[in-house]
XYZ file of C-alpha atoms in Angstrom:
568
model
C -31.904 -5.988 8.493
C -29.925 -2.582 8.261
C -32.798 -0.988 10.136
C -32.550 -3.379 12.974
C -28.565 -1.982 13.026
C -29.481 1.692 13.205
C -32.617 1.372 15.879
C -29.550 -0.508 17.597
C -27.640 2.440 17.634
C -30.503 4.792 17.803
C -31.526 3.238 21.070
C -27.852 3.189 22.927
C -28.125 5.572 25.430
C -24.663 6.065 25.940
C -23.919 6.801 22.272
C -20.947 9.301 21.854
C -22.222 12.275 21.172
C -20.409 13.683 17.886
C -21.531 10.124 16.440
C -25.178 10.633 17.863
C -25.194 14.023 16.230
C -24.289 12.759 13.167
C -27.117 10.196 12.945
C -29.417 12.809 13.443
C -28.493 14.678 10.758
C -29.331 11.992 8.074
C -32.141 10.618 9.784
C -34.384 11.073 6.927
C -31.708 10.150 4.715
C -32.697 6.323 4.105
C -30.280 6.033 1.530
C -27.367 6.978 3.493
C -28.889 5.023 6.380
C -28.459 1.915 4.738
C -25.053 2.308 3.669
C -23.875 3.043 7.085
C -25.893 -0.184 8.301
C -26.169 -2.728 6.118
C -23.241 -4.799 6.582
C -20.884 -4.559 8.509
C -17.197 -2.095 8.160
C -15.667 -5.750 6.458
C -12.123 -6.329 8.597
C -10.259 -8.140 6.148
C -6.527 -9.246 5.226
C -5.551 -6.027 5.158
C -7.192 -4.595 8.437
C -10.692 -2.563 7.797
C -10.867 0.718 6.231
C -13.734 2.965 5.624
C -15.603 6.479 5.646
C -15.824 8.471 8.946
C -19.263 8.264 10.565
C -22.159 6.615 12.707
C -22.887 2.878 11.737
C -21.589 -0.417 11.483
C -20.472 0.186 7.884
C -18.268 3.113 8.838
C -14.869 4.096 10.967
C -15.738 5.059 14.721
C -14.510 4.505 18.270
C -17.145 1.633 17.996
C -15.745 -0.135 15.179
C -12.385 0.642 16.074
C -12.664 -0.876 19.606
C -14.352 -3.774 18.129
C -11.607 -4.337 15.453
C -9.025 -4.286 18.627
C -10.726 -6.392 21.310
C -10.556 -8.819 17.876
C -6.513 -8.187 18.193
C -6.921 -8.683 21.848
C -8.228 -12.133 21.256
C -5.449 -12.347 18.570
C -2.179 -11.407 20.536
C -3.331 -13.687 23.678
C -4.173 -16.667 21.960
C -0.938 -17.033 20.519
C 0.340 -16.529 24.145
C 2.194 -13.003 23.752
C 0.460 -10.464 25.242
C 3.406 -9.653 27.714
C 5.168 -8.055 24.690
C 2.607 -5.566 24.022
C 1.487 -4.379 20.450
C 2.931 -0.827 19.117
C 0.395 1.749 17.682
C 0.964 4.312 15.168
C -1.279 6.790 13.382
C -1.099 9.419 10.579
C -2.588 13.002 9.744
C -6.494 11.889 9.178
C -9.545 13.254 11.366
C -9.466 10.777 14.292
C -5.950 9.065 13.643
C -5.037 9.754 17.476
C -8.081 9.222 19.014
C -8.889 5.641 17.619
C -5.193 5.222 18.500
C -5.818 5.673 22.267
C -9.201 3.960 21.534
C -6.954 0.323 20.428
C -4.597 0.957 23.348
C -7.783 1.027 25.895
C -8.907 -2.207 25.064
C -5.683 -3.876 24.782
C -5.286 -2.386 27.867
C -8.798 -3.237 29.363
C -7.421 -6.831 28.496
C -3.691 -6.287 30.377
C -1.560 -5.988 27.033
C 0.783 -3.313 27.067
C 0.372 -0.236 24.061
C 3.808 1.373 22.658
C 1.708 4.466 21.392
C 3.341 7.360 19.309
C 3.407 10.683 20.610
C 2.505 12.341 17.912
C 1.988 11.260 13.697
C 4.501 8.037 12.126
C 4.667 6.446 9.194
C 3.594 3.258 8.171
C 6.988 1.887 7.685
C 8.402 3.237 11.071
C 5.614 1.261 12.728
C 6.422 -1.993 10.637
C 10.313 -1.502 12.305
C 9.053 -0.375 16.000
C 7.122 -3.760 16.218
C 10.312 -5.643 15.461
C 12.710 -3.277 17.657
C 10.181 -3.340 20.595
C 9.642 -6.638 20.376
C 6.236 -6.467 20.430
C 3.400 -9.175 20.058
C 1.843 -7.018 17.255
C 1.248 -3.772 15.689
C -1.742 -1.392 14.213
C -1.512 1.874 12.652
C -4.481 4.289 11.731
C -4.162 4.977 8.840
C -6.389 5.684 5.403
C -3.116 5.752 2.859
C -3.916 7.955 0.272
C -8.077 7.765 0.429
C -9.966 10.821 0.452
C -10.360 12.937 3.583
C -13.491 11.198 4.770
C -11.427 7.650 4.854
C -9.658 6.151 7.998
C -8.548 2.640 8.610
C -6.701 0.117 11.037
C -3.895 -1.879 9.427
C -3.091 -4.765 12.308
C 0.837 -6.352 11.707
C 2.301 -9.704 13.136
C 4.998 -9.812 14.976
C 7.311 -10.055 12.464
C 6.382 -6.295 11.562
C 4.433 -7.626 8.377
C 1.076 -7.098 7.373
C -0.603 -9.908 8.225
C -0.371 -12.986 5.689
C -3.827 -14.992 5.042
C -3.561 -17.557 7.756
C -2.701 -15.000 10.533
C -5.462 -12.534 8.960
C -8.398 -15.445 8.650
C -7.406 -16.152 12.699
C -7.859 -12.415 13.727
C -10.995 -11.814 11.681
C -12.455 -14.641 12.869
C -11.794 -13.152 16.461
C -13.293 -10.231 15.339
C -16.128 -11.190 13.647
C -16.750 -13.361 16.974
C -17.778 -9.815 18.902
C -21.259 -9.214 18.921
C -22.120 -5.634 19.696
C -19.107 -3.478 18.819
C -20.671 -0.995 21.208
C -20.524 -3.213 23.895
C -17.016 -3.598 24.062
C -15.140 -2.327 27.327
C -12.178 -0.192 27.364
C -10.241 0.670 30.146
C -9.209 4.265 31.431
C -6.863 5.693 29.751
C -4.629 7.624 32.786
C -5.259 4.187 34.885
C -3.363 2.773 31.758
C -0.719 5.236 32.026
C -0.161 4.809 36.010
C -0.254 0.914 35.508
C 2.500 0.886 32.320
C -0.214 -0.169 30.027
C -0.062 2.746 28.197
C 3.779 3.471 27.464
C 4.122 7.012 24.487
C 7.457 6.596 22.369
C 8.703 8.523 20.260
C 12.582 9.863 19.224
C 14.304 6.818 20.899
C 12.433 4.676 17.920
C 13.191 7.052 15.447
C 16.971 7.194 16.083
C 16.812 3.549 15.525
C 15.067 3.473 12.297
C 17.052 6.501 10.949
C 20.615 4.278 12.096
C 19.501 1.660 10.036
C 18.263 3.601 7.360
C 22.156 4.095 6.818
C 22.234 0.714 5.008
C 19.974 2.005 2.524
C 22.902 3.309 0.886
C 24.775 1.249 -1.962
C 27.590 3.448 -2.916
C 28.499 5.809 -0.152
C 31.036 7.733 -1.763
C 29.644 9.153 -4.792
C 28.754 12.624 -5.241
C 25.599 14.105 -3.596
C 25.495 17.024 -5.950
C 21.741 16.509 -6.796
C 18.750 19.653 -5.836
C 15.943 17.460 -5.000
C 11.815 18.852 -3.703
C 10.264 16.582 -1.510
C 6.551 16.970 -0.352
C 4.934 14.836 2.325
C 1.618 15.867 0.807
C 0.217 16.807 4.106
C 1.354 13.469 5.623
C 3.938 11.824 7.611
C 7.003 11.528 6.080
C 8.781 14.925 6.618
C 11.145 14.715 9.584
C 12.443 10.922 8.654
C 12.590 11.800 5.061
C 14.838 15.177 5.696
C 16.743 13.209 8.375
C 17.592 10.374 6.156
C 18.466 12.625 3.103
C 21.077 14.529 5.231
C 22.792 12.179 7.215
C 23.154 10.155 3.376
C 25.114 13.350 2.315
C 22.516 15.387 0.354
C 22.241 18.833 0.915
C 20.657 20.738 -1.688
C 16.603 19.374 -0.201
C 13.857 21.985 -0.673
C 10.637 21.391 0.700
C 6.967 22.126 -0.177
C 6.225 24.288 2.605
C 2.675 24.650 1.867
C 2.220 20.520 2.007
C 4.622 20.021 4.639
C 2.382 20.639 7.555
C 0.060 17.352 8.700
C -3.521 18.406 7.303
C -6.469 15.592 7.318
C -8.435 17.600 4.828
C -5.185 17.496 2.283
C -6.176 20.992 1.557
C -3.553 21.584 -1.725
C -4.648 18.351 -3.326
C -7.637 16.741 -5.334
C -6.173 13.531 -3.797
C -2.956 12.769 -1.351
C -1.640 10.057 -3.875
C 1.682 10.393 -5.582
C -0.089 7.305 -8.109
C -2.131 11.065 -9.128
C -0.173 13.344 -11.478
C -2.128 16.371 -9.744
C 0.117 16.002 -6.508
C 2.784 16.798 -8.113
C 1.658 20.276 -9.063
C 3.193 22.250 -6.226
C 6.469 20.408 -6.458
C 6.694 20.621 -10.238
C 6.426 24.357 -9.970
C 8.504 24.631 -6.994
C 11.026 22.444 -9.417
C 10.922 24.818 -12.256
C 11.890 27.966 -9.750
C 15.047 25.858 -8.896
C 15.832 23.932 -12.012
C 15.588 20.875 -9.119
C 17.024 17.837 -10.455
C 14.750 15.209 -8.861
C 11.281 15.674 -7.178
C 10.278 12.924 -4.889
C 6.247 12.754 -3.460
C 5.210 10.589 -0.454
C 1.438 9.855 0.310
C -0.013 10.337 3.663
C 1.560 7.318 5.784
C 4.648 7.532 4.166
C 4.656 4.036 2.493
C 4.473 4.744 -1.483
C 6.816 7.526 -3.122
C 6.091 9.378 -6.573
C 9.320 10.279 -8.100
C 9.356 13.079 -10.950
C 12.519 14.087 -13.171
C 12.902 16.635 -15.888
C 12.121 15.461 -19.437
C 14.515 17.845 -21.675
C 11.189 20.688 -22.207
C 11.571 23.003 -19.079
C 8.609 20.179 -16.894
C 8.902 17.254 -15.383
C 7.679 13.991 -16.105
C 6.492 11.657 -13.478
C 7.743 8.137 -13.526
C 5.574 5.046 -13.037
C 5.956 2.819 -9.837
C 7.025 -0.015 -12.559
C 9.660 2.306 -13.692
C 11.166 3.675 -10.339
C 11.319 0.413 -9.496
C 13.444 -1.032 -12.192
C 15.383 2.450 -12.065
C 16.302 0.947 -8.086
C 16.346 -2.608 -8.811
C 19.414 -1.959 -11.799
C 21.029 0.599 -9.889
C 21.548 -2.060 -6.640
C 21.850 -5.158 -8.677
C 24.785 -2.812 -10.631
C 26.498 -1.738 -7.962
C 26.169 -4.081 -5.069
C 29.648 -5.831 -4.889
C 29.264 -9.602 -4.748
C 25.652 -10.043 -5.683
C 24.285 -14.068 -2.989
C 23.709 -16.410 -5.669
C 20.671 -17.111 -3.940
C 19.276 -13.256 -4.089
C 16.071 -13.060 -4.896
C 13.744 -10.117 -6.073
C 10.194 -10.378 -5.338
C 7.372 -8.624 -7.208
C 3.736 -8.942 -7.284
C 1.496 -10.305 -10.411
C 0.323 -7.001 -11.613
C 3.951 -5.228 -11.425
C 6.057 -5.337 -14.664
C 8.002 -7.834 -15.703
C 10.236 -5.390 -17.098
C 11.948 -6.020 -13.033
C 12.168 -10.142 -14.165
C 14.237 -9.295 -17.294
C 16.557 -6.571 -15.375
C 17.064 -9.465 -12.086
C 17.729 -12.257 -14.775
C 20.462 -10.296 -16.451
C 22.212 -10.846 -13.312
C 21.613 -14.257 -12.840
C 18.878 -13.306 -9.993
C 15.617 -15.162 -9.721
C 12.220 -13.231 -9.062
C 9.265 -14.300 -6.940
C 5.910 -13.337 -7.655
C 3.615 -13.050 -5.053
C -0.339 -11.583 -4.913
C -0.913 -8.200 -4.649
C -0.080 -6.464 -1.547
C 2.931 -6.179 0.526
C 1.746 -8.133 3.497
C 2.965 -11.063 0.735
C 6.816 -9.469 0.212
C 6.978 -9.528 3.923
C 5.852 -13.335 4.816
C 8.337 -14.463 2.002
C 11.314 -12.498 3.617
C 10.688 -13.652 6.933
C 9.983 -17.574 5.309
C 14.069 -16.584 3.789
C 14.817 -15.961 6.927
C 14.144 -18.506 8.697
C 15.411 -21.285 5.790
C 18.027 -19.514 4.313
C 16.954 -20.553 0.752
C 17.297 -17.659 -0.754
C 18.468 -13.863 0.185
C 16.402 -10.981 -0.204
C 17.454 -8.022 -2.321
C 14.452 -5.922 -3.493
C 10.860 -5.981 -3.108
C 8.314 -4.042 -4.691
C 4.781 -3.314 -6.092
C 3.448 -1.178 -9.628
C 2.064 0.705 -7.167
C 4.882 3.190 -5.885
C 5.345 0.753 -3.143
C 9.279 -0.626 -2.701
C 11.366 -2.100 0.589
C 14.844 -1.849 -0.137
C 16.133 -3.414 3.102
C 14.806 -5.807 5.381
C 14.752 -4.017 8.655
C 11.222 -2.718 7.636
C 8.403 -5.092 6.773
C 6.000 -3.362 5.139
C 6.626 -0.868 1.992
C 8.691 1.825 3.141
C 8.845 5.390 1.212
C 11.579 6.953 3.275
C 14.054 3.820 2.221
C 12.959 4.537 -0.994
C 13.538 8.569 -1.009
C 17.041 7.550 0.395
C 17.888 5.279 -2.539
C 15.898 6.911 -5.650
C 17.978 10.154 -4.584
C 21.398 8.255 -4.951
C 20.010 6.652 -7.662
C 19.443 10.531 -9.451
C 22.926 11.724 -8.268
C 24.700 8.475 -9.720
C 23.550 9.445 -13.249
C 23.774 13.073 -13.134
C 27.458 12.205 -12.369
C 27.812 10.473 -15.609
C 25.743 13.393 -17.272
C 22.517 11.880 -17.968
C 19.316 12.027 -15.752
C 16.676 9.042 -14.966
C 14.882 9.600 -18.064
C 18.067 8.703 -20.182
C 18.430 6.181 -17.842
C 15.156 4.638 -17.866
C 15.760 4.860 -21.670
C 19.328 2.612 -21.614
C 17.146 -0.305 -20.176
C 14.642 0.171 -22.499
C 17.033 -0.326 -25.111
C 19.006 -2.911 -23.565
C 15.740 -5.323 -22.425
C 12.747 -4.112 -24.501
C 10.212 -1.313 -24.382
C 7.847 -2.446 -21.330
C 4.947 -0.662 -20.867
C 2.299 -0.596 -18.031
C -1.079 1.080 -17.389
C -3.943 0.998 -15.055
C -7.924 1.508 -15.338
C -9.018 1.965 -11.917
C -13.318 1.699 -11.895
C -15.110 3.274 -8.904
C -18.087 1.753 -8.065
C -19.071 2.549 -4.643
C -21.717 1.321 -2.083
C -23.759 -1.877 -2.522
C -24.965 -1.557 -5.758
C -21.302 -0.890 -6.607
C -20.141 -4.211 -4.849
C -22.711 -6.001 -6.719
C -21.522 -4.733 -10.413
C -18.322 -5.680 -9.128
C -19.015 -9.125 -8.825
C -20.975 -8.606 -12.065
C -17.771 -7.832 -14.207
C -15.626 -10.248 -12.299
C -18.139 -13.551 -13.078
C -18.251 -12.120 -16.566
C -14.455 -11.944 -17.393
C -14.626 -15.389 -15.568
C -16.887 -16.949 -17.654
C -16.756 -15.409 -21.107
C -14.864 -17.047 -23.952
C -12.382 -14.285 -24.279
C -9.531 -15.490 -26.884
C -8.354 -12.350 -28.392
C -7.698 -9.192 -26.567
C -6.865 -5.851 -28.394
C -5.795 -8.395 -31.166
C -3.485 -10.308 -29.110
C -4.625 -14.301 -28.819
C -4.709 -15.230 -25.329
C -2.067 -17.824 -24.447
C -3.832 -18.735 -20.868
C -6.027 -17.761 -18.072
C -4.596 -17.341 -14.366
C -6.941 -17.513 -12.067
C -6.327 -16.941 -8.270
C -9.917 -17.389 -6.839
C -9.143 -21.431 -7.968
C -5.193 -21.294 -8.477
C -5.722 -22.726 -12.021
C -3.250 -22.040 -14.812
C -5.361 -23.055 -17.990
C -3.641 -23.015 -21.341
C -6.192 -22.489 -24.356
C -3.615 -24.237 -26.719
C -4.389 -28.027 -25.844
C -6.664 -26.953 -22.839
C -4.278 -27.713 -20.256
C -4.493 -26.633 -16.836
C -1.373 -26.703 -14.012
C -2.076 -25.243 -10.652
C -0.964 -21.557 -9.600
C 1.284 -22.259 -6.072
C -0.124 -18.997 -4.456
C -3.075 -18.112 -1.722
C -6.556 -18.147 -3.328
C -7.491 -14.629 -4.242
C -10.505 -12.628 -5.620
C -8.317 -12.103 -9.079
C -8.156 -13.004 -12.643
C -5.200 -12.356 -14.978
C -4.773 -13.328 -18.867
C -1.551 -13.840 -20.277
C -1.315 -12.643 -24.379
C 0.805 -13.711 -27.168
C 4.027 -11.590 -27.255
C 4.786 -10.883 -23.714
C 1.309 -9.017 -23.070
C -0.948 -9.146 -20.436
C -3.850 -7.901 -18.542
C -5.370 -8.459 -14.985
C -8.589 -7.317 -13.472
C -8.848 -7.124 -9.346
C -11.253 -6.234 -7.161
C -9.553 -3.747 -4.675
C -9.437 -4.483 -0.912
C -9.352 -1.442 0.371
C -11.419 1.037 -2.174
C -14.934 0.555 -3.974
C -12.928 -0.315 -6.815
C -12.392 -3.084 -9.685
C -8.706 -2.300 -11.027
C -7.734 -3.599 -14.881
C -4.062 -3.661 -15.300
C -2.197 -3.804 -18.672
C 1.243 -4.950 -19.256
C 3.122 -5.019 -22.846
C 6.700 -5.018 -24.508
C 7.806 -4.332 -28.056
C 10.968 -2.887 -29.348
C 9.852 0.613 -29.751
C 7.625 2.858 -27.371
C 5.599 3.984 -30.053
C 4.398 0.199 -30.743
C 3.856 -0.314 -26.989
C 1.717 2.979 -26.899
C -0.272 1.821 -29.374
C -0.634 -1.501 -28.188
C -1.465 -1.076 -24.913
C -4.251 1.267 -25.726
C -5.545 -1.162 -28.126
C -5.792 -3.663 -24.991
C -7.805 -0.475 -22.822
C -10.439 -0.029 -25.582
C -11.427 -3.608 -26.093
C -11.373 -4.014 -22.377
C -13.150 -0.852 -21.800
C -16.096 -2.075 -24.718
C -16.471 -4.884 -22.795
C -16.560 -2.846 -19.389
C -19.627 -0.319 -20.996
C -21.962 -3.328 -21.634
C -21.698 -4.499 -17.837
C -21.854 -0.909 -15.976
C-alpha cells in the first residue's frame, strides 16, 4: 500500500523540488520509505503534527494545503467564511511558509487570511481570532518537539482549540480530500491585491498586551523581584518583556543567547521548560545575579517553566502541578470577593493538590480530559449559561490561562502572574519554595511524577496499543502496594469500583485513556499522547510528609515500570 503512496509522489511531475530532492535521497532507504508513506500525517483533535519531509506521513506544503482546504470546507459550512480565519506561526523550519501555504487555499476558496508578519505565540493567536472576529484560526506550530517537528493547530471561533464535535466535523472534511497534491491554491500577491491576504501585526499586539493588564491581582505591591526569562529560541520575548514592564517590574534580564528565534534550538537538547536541561543557561545566568525568580517559555509561548532558589546557591525547578497551585492560592487569596459560583478547572492527570487549595475557599473544580482545547469549551459553555464563573484553568503540564480573554494556555499571562506571585512573598521574606512548603503543610504533601515512553513509528504505535489493551485487561488490584479502589476508563466512560463491582458512568468525551484510583488518595494514569510517539504514565500521591510521598510514589514507578519491561 505505502509503495502505491510514494510511486504517487514519485510520478508527480510538478513535485516541489526541495521535497523531490529529499525523496531521492532515501530512495533506497525502504525503511524510511515506509514511514513517510504508510498512513497518512493523522489530523486529529488537536490539528496534525509531524516530522519535516516528503510523504503522506510527514509535514509539507502538500499536507499542509490538504489539512487547510479541510478548514476551508470547515469555516464555509458553518456559513462564516466572510470573517476570515487568522494565522500564526512560530520559529520552526517552514513555520512561515506553510503559513502563506493555509492562507492560499483559504484564499483559492474566497476566505479572507489575518496572517502575522513575522513569529506569535500560540496564545496571541487564540486572542486575535476572538478580537478579529474571525471564523477560525491555525497556527504552525511544533510546541516544544524536536527540530525536525512542525504542526497545524486549527481553533474555533471562540479562539479554542477545537472540542471533539467541532474536531470530528473538520477531520472528516479533511480526510474527504483525496490527493493532497492535488489541491489548488491561489496566488499569493493576487491574494494581497484582492484583500484576501491581509498581514497584522502591532495593532493585535497592543490589544493583547491592554488586556494582559487584568492579569494582575494586586497592583500595588512591590515589584522589587530580579527575574531571567528565556524564550528558549521561541516566541515569547517581546510580549513577555512588554507585559513584565508595563506590570511594574524592572529588574528583567534576559538570556541573550536563547532570545533570538532559532528552529534548530541550538543551546538546548530539547525547547521544553517540562526538561530540567533548559534551564541551564538561565540557572547560571541566575547565579551571576543572585536572580530571585527564573521563568522559561517553550517555543510557541504556551507552557512556562518557573525556577526559584532552594537555600544552596541553585535553583530548583518547580513542577507544572506546583506553579499551578503556587497561582491558584495566590488569586483565590487575594482576589477581593471571590463569585460563589467560581470555578477552577483542571484536567485528570493534574494534581489534586489544586481541588484541596479551591475547596478551602469554598470553590468547586472541574475536571476535564487532557488538553486545553477542554478548559476552553467549558469557559465558553460558562459563558454562555452563566452557571458558574471562571477563575483558573490549568494542566500538570506547565500549561495555565489565568484570564479569559485568551482561549488556549497562555505563558505570557502566566509570566505576568507567577512574577507577582514571587514578589508577593519575597515581601513577606520568604520565596516560592517556603511557600510551596506552607500549603504543603496546611493541605498535605502532594506529589506528582511522569514516565513519558517513546515508542516511535509503526511498530511503536503497535506496542502502544499493546500496553494500553494490557493495563485494560489485566487484573491489576494492587499497585506499588496500594489496593486499587476503581478503574476510570475514558475509551468507555466507565467508573468501575472493585469493592462490590460497581460501575457509574464517567460524564466526559470518550478518550484513548485509562486511569486507576488507589487507596489513600493515590493514583496513576497511562495515555497515549496525541501529538508525540508516546504512551505517558502519570503518578499522583499525598501523605503527611515528603519523605513518605517520595517513597511512595517511586514504589508506584517500579511496579508500573516491571510491568512496562515484560510488554516492550
Amino acid at each position: 500500500m505505502w509503495k502505491e503512496q510514494y510511486n504517487r509522489w514519485k510520478e508527480y511531475k510538478e513535485l516541489d523540488e526541495k521535497l523531490s530532492s529529499e525523496l531521492d535521497a532515501i530512495v533506497s532507504d525502504e525503511q524510511s520509505l515506509e514511514d513517510a508513506f504508510y498512513k497518512n500525517l493523522e489530523f486529529g483533535t488537536g490539528g496534525m503534527r509531524g516530522k519535516l519531509g516528503p510523504g503522506t506521513n510527514r509535514m509539507n506544503i502538500y499536507t499542509v494545503r490538504k489539512a487547510a482546504e479541510g478548514l476551508a470546507s470547515y469555516v464555509n459550512d458553518q456559513g462564516l467564511s466572510k470573517r476570515g480565519v487568522a494565522i500564526a506561526y512560530d520559529s520552526r523550519y517552514m513555520s512561515k511558509e506553510f503559513a502563506v501555504e493555509t492562507a492560499r487555499v483559504l484564499g483559492h476558496h474566497g476566505i479572507p487570511s489575518y496572517v502575522f508578519t513575522s513569529l506569535r505565540p500560540t496564545p496571541e493567536l487564540s486572542f486575535a481570532v476572538r478580537h478579529l472576529q474571525a471564523a477560525a484560526g491555525v497556527v504552525v506550530t511544533a510546541s516544544h518537539n524536536p527540530p525536525e517537528y512542525n504542526g497545524f493547530k486549527a481553533y474555533n471561533e471562540d479562539g479554542g482549540q477545537l472540542p471533539p464535535l467541532q474536531a470530528e466535523s473538520m477531520i472528516d472534511f479533511v480526510n474527504q480530500v483525496e490527493n493532497e497534491l492535488q489541491v489548488e491554491v491561489a496566488d499569493q500577491k493576487e491574494l494581497e491585491d484582492n484583500g484576501l491576504l491581509k498581514w497584522v501585526d502591532e495593532e493585535v499586539d497592543q490589544a493583547y498586551l491592554e488586556k494582559l493588564k487584568t492579569v494582575t491581582v494586586k497592583p500595588e505591591i512591590e515589584k522589587d523581584i530580579s527575574l531571567v526569562f528565556t524564550p528558549l529560541h521561541g516566541t515569547a520575548r517581546d510580549l513577555v518583556e512588554k507585559g513584565l514592564k508595563q506590570s511594574g517590574f524592572s529588574s528583567i534580564h534576559i538570556v541573550e543567547e536563547q532570545a533570538k528565534p532559532d528552529p534548530e534550538f541550538t543551546t538546548v537538547a530539547s525547547p521544553n521548560p517540562e526538561e530540567h536541561q533548559a534551564f541551564e543557561m538561565a540557572i547560571d545566568q541566575g547565579k551571576s545575579i543572585g536572580a530571585d525568580l527564573l521563568m522559561a517559555t517553550d517555543p510557541d509561548a504556551d507552557r512556562l517553566g518557573v525556577a526559584v532558589p532552594d537555600g544552596t546557591g541553585d535553583y530548583k525547578v518547580l513542577t507544572g502541578n506546583q506553579t499551578g497551585a503556587l497561582m491558584l492560592d495566590y488569586i483565590l487569596e487575594h482576589t477581593p470577593n471571590l463569585p460563589d459560583n467560581g470555578q477552577l478547572i483542571k484536567t485528570i492527570v493534574t494534581s489534586e493538590f489544586g481541588r484541596v487549595i479551591a475547596n478551602s475557599h469554598n470553590i468547586s473544580t472541574l475536571d476535564t480530559l487532557t488538553g486545553f482545547k477542554f478548559i476552553g469549551e467549558k469557559i465558553r459553555e460558562y459563558e454562555q449559561t452563566g452557571d458558574h464563573t471562571f477563575l483558573f484553568g490549568y494542566e500538570e503540564s506547565y500549561g495555565y490561562l489565568v484570564k479569559d480573554f485568551a482561549r488556549d494556555k497562555d505563558a505570557v499571562q502566566a509570566a505576568v502572574l507567577i512574577a507577582e506571585v514571587g514578589a508577593y512573598w519575597k515581601n513577606q521574606g520568604m520565596t516560592l519554595i517556603d511557600a510551596l512548603e506552607e500549603l504543603y503543610q496546611k493541605h498535605g504533601y502532594f506529589l506528582e511524577d511522569l514516565l513519558s515512553v517513546k515508542l516511535e513509528g509503526k511498530s511503536g504505535a503497535d506496542t502502544i496499543e499493546k500496553i494500553m489493551d494490557d493495563f485494560r485487561n489485566a487484573d491489576i488490584k494492587e499497585v506499588g502496594g496500594k489496593k486499587v479502589v476503581a478503574i476510570e476508563d475514558y475509551a468507555t466512560t466507565v467508573r468501575r469500583y472493585i469493592e462490590g463491582d460497581t460501575t457509574e458512568e464517567i460524564d466526559l468525551p470518550t478518550s484513548n485513556v485509562l486511569k486507576f484510583i488507589l487507596e489513600d488518595d493515590c493514583w496513576f494514569c497511562l495515555r497515549p499522547s496525541g501529538t508525540e510517539p508516546k504512551i505517558k504514565f502519570y503518578f499522583g500521591v499525598k501523605t503527611e510528609s515528603k519523605a513518605k510521598s517520595e517513597q511512595l510514589i517511586e514504589s508506584l514507578k517500579d511496579t508500573v515500570n516491571e510491568r512496562l519491561h515484560v510488554l516492550i
